[in-house]
PDB file of C-alpha atoms in Angstrom:
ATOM      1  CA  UNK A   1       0.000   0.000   0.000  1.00  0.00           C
ATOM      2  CA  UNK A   2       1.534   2.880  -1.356  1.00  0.00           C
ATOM      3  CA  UNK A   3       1.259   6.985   0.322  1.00  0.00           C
ATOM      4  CA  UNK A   4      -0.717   8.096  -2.760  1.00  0.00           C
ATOM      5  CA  UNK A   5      -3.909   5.249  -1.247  1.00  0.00           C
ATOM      6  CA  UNK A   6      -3.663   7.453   1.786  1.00  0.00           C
ATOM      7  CA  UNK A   7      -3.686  10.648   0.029  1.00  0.00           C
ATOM      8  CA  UNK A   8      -6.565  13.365   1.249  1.00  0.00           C
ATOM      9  CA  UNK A   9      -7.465  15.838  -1.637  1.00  0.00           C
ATOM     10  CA  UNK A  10      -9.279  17.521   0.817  1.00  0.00           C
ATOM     11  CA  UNK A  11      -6.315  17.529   2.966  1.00  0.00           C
ATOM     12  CA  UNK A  12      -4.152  18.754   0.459  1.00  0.00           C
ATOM     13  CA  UNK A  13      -6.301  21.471  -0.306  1.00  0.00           C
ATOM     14  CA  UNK A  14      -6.482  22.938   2.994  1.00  0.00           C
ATOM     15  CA  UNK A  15      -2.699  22.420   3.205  1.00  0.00           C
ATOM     16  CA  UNK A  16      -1.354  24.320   0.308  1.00  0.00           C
ATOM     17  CA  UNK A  17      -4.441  26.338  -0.164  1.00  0.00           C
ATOM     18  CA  UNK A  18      -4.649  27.596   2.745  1.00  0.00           C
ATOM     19  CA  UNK A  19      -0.832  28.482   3.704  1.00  0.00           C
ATOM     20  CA  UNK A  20      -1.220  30.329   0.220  1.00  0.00           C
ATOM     21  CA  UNK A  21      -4.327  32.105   1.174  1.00  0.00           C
ATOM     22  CA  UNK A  22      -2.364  33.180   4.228  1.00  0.00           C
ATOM     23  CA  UNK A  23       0.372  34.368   2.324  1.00  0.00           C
ATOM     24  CA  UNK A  24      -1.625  36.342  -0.157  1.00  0.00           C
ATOM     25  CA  UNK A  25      -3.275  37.918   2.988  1.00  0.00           C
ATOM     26  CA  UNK A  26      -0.136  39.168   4.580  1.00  0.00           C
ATOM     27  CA  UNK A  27       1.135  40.645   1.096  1.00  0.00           C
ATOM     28  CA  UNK A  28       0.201  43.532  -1.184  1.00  0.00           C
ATOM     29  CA  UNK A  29      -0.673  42.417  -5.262  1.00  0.00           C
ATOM     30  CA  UNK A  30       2.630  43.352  -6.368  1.00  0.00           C
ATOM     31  CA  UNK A  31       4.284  41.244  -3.769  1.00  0.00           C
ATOM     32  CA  UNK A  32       2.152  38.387  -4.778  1.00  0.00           C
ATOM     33  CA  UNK A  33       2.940  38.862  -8.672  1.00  0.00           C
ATOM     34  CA  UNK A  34       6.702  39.083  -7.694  1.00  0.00           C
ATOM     35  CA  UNK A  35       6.474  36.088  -5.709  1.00  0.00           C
ATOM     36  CA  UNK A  36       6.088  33.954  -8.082  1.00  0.00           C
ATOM     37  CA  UNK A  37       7.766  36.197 -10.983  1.00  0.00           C
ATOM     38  CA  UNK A  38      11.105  35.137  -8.352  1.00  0.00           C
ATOM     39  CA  UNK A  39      10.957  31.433  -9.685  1.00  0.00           C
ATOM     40  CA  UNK A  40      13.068  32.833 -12.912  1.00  0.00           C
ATOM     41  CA  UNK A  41      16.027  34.254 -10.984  1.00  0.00           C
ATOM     42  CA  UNK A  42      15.677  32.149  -8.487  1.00  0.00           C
ATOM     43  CA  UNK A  43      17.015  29.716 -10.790  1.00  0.00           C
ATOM     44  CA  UNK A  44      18.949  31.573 -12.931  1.00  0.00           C
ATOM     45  CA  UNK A  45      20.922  34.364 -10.618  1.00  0.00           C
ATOM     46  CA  UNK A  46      24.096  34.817 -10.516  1.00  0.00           C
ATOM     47  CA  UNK A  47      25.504  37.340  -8.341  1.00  0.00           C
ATOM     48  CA  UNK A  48      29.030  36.914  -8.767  1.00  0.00           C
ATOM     49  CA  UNK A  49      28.633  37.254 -12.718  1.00  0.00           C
ATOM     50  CA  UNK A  50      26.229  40.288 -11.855  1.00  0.00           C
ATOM     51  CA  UNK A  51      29.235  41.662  -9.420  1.00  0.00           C
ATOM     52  CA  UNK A  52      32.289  41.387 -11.909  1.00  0.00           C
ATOM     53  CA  UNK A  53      30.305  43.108 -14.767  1.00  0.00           C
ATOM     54  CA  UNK A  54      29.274  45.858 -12.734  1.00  0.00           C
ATOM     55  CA  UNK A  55      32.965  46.395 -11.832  1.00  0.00           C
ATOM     56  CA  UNK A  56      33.658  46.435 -15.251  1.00  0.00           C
ATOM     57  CA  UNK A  57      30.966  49.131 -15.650  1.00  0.00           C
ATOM     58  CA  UNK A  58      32.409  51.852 -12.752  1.00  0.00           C
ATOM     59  CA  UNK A  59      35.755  50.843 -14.139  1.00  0.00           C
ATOM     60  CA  UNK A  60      34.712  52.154 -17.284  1.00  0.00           C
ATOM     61  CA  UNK A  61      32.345  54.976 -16.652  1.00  0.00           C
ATOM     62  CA  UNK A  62      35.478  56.720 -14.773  1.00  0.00           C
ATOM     63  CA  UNK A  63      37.636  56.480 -17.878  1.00  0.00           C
ATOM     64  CA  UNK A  64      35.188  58.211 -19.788  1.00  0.00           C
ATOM     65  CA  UNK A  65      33.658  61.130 -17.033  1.00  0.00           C
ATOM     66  CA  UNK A  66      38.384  60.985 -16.208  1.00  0.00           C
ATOM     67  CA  UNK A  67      39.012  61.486 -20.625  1.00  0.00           C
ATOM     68  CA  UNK A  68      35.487  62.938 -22.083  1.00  0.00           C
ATOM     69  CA  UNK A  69      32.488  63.709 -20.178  1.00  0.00           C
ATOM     70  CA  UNK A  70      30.084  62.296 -17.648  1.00  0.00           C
ATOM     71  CA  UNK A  71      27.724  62.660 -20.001  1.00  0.00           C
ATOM     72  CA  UNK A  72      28.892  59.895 -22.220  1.00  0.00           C
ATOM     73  CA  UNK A  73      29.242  57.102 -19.604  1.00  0.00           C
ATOM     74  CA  UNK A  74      25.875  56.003 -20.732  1.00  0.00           C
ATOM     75  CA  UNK A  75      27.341  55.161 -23.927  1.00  0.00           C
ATOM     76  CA  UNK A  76      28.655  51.857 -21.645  1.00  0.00           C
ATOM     77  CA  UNK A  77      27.610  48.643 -23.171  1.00  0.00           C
ATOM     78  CA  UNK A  78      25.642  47.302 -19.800  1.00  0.00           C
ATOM     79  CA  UNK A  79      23.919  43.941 -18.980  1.00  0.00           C
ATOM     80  CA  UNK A  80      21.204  43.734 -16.839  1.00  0.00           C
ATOM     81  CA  UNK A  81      18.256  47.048 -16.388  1.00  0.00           C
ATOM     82  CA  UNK A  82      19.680  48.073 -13.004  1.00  0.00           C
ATOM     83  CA  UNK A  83      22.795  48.828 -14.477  1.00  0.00           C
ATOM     84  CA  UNK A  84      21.746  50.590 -17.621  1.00  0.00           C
ATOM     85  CA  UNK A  85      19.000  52.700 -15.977  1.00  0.00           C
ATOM     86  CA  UNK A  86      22.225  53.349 -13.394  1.00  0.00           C
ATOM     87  CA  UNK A  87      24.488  54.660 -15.767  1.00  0.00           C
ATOM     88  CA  UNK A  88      21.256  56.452 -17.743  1.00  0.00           C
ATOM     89  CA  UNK A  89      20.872  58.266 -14.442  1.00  0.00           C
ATOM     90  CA  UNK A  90      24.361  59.193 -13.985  1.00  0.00           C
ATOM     91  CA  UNK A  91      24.726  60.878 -17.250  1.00  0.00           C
ATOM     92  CA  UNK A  92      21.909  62.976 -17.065  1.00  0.00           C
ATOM     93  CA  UNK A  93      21.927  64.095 -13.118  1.00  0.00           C
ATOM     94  CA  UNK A  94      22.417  67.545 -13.037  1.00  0.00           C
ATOM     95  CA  UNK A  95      24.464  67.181  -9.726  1.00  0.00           C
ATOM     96  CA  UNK A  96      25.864  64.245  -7.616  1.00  0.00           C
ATOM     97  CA  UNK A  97      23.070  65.405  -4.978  1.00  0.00           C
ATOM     98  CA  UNK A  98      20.474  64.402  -7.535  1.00  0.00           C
ATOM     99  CA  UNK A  99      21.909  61.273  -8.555  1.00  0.00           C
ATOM    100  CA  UNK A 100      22.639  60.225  -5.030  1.00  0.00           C
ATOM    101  CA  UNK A 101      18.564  60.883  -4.064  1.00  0.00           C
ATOM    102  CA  UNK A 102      18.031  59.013  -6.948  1.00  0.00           C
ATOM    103  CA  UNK A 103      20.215  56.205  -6.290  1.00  0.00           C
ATOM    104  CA  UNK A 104      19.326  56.019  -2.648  1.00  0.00           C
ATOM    105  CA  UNK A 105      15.439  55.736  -3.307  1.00  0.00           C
ATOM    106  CA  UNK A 106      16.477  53.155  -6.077  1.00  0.00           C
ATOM    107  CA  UNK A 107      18.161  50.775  -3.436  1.00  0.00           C
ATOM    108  CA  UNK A 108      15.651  51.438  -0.551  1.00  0.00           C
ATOM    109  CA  UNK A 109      12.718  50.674  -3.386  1.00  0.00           C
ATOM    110  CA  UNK A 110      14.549  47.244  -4.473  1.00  0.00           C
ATOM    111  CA  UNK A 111      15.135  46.124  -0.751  1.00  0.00           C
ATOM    112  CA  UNK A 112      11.804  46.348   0.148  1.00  0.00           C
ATOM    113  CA  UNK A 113      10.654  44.562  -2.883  1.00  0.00           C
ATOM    114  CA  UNK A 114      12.784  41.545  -1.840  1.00  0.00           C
ATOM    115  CA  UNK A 115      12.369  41.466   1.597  1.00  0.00           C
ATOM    116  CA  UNK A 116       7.979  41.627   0.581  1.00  0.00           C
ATOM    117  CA  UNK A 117       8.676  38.918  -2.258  1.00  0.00           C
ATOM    118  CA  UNK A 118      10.791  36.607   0.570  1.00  0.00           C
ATOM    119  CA  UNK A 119       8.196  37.313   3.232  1.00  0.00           C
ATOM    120  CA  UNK A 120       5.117  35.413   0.933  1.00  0.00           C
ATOM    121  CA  UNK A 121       7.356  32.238   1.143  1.00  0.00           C
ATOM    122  CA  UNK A 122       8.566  32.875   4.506  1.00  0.00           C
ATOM    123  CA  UNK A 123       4.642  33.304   5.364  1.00  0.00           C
ATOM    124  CA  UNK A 124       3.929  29.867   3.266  1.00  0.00           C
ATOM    125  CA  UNK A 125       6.571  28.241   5.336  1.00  0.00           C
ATOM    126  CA  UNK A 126       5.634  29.420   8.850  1.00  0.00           C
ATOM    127  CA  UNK A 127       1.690  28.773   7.889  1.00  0.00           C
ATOM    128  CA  UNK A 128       2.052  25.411   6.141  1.00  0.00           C
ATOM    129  CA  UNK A 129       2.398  22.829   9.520  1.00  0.00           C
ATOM    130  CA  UNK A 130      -0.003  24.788  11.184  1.00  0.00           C
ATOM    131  CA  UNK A 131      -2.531  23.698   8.163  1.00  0.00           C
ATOM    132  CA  UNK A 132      -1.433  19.931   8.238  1.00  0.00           C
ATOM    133  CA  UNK A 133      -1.875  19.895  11.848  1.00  0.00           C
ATOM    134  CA  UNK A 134      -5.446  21.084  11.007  1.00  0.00           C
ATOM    135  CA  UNK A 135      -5.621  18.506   8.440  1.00  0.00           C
ATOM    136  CA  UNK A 136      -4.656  16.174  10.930  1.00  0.00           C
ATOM    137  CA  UNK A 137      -7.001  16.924  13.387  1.00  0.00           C
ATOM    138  CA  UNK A 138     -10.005  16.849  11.188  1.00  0.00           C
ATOM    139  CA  UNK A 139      -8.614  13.142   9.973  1.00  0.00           C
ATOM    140  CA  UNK A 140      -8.730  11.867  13.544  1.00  0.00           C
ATOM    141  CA  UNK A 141     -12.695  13.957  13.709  1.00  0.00           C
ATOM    142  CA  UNK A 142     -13.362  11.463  10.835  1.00  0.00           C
ATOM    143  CA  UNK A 143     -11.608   8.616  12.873  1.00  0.00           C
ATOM    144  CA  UNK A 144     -13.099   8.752  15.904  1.00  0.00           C
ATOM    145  CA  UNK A 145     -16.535   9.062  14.147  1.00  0.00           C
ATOM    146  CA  UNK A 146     -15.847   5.651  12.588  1.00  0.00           C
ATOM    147  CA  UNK A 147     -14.744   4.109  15.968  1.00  0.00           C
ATOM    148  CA  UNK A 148     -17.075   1.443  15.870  1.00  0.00           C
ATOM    149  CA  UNK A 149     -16.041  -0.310  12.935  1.00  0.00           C
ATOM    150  CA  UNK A 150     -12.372  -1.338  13.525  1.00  0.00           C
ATOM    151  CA  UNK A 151     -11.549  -1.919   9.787  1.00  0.00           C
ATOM    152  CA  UNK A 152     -12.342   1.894   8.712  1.00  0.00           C
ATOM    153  CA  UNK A 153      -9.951   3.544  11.222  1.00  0.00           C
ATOM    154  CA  UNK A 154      -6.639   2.754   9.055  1.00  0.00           C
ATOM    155  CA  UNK A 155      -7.439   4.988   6.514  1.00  0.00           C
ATOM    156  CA  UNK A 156      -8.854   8.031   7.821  1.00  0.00           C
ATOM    157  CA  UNK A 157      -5.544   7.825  10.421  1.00  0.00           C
ATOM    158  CA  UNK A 158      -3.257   7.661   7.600  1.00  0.00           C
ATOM    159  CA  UNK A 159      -4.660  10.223   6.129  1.00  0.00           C
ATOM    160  CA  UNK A 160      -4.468  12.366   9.393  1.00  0.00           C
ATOM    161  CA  UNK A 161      -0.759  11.379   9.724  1.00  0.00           C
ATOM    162  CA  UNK A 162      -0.185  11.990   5.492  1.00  0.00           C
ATOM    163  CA  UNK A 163      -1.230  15.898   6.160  1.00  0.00           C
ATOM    164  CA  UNK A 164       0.935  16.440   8.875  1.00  0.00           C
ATOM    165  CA  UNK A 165       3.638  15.178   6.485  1.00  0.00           C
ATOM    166  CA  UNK A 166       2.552  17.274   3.744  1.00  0.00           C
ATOM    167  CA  UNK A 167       2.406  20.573   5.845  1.00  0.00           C
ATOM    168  CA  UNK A 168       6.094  19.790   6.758  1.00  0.00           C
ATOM    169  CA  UNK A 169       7.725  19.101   3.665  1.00  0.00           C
ATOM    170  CA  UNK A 170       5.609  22.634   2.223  1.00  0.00           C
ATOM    171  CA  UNK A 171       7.391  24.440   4.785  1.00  0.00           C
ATOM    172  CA  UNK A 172      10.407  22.601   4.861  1.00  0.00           C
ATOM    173  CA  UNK A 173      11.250  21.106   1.532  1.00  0.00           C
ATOM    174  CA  UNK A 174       9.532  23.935  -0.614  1.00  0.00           C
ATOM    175  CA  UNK A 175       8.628  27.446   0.803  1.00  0.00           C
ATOM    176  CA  UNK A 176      11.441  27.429   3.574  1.00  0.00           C
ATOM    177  CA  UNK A 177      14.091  26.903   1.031  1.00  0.00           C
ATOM    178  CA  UNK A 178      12.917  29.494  -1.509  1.00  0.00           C
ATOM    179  CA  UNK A 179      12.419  32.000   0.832  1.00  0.00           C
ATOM    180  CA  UNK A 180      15.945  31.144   2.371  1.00  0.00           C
ATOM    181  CA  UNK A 181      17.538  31.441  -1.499  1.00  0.00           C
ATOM    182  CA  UNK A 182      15.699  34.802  -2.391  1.00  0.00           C
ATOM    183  CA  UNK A 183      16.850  36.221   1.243  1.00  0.00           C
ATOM    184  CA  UNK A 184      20.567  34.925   0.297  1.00  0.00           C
ATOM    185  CA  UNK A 185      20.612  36.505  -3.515  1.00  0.00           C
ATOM    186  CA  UNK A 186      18.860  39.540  -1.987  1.00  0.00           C
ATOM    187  CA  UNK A 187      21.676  40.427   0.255  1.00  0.00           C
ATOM    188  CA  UNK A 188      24.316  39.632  -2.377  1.00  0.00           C
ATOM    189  CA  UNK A 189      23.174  41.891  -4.883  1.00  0.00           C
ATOM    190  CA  UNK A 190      22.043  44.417  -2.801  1.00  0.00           C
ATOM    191  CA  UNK A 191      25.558  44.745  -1.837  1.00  0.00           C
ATOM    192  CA  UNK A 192      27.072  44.764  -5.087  1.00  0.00           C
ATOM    193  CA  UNK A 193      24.783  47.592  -6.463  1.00  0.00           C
ATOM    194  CA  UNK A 194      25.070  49.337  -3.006  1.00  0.00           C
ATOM    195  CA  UNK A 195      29.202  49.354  -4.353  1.00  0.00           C
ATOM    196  CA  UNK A 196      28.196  50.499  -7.380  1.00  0.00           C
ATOM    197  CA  UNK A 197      26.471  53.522  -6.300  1.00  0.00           C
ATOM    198  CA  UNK A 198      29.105  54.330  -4.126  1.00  0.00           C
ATOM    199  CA  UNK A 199      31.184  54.648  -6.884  1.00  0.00           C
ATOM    200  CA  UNK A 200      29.306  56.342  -9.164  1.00  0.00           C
ATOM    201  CA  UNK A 201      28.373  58.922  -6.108  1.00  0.00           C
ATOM    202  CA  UNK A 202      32.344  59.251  -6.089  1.00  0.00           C
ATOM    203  CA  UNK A 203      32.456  59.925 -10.344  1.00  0.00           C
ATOM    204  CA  UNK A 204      29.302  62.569  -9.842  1.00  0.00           C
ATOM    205  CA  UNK A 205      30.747  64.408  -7.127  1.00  0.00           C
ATOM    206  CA  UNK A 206      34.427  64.625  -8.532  1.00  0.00           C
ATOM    207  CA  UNK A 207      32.980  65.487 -12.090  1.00  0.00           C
ATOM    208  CA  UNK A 208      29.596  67.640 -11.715  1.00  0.00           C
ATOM    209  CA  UNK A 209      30.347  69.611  -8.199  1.00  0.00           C
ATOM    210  CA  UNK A 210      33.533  70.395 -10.198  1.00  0.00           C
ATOM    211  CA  UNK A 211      31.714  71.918 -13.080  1.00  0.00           C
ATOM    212  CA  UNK A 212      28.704  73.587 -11.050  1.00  0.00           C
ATOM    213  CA  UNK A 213      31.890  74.722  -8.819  1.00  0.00           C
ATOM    214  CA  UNK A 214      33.588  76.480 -12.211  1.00  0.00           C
ATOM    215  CA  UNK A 215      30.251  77.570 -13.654  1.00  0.00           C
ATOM    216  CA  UNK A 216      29.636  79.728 -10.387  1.00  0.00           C
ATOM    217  CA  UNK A 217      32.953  81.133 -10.345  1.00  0.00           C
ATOM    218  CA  UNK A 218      33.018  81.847 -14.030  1.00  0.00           C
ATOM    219  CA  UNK A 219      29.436  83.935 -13.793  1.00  0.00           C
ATOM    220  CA  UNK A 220      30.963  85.543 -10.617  1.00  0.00           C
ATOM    221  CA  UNK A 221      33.727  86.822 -12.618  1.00  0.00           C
ATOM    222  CA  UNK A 222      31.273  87.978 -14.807  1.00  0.00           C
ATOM    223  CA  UNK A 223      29.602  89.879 -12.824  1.00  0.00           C
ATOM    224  CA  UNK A 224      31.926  91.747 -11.182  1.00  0.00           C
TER     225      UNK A 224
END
């Protein structure tokens, strides 16, 4: 007699269903939609690729702002959106104040995307024994009521015993782990792009505060 004779639909439907509806309750729409968006990078991140090309990127950007202009570091051949819209954004700010608001509200946006995305599995993982436990319990409900009739008890308890299973390897085997992975290649990346706009904060200040600098004491001289 195999698991799958023992296996509760209904069971498994209050299992999973209900540690998603729990999770769907405790996050907004977009969390939800990223949540599940995660599985690509999830599988297909790779931080320390991400890291060494956007060292490549500040390496270049200050040979051009150093040789030409700020303005043509988004002439950079980039890989990924954060980086392009990064170097976008340093070529047009007007002044490394601007770029640094923008670049600060960029990071804080991102982290609080991941940390919302890894809290809907975190919530799946915490929720999903509490369900098989209630699984459970309504098995041994059905049990009991069949107490009088020896023969019918072994299914109904396996059943019971089969959902306590299947809210632990939810929250252990699948939600746990994913949430653990997204939390891991959250904090890598956040750190590499939080190096990144440190250095491009460094490029903006050295080559726009320069320029506002000799623009004001150009039209000073002007004036006089």
């Amino acid at each position: 007699m195999t698991i799958l004779a023992w296996f509760d639909p209904q069971a498994f439907a209050l299992v999973v269903g209900g540690s998603l509806l729990v999770g769907c309750l405790r996050a907004t729409r977009s969390e939800i939609a990223g949540a599940f968006a995660a599985f690509g990078p999830l599988l297909r991140a790779n931080p320390e690729a991400d890291a060494d090309a956007a060292r490549r990127a500040v390496s270049r950007a200050h040979a051009i702002a150093e040789t030409k202009s700020i303005v043509c570091v988004d002439r950079i051949a980039t890989t990924g959106r954060f980086l392009a819209e990064a170097v976008r954004r340093l070529s047009d700010a007007r002044s490394s104040v601007e770029f640094a608001i923008w670049a600060d509200e960029a990071l804080d946006a991102r982290r609080r995307r991941h940390a919302g995305v890894a809290a809907f599995w975190r919530a799946i993982a915490d929720t999903a024994p509490a369900m098989g436990m209630i699984a459970t319990v309504l098995g041994l409900i059905s049990m009991f009521r069949q107490m009088e009739d020896a023969s019918k008890i072994g299914a109904p308890m396996a059943s019971a015993l089969v959902a306590t299973l299947l809210g632990l390897v939810v929250s252990n085997i699948f939600a746990g782990p994913i949430a653990d992975r997204l939390e891991r290649l959250s904090a890598a990346e956040l750190a590499w792009q939080e190096r990144t706009f440190a250095h491009f904060k460094t490029i903006a200040r050295a080559e726009l505060d320069q320029a506002i600098g000799l623009q004001r004491s150009l039209a000073r001289s002007l004036a006089r």
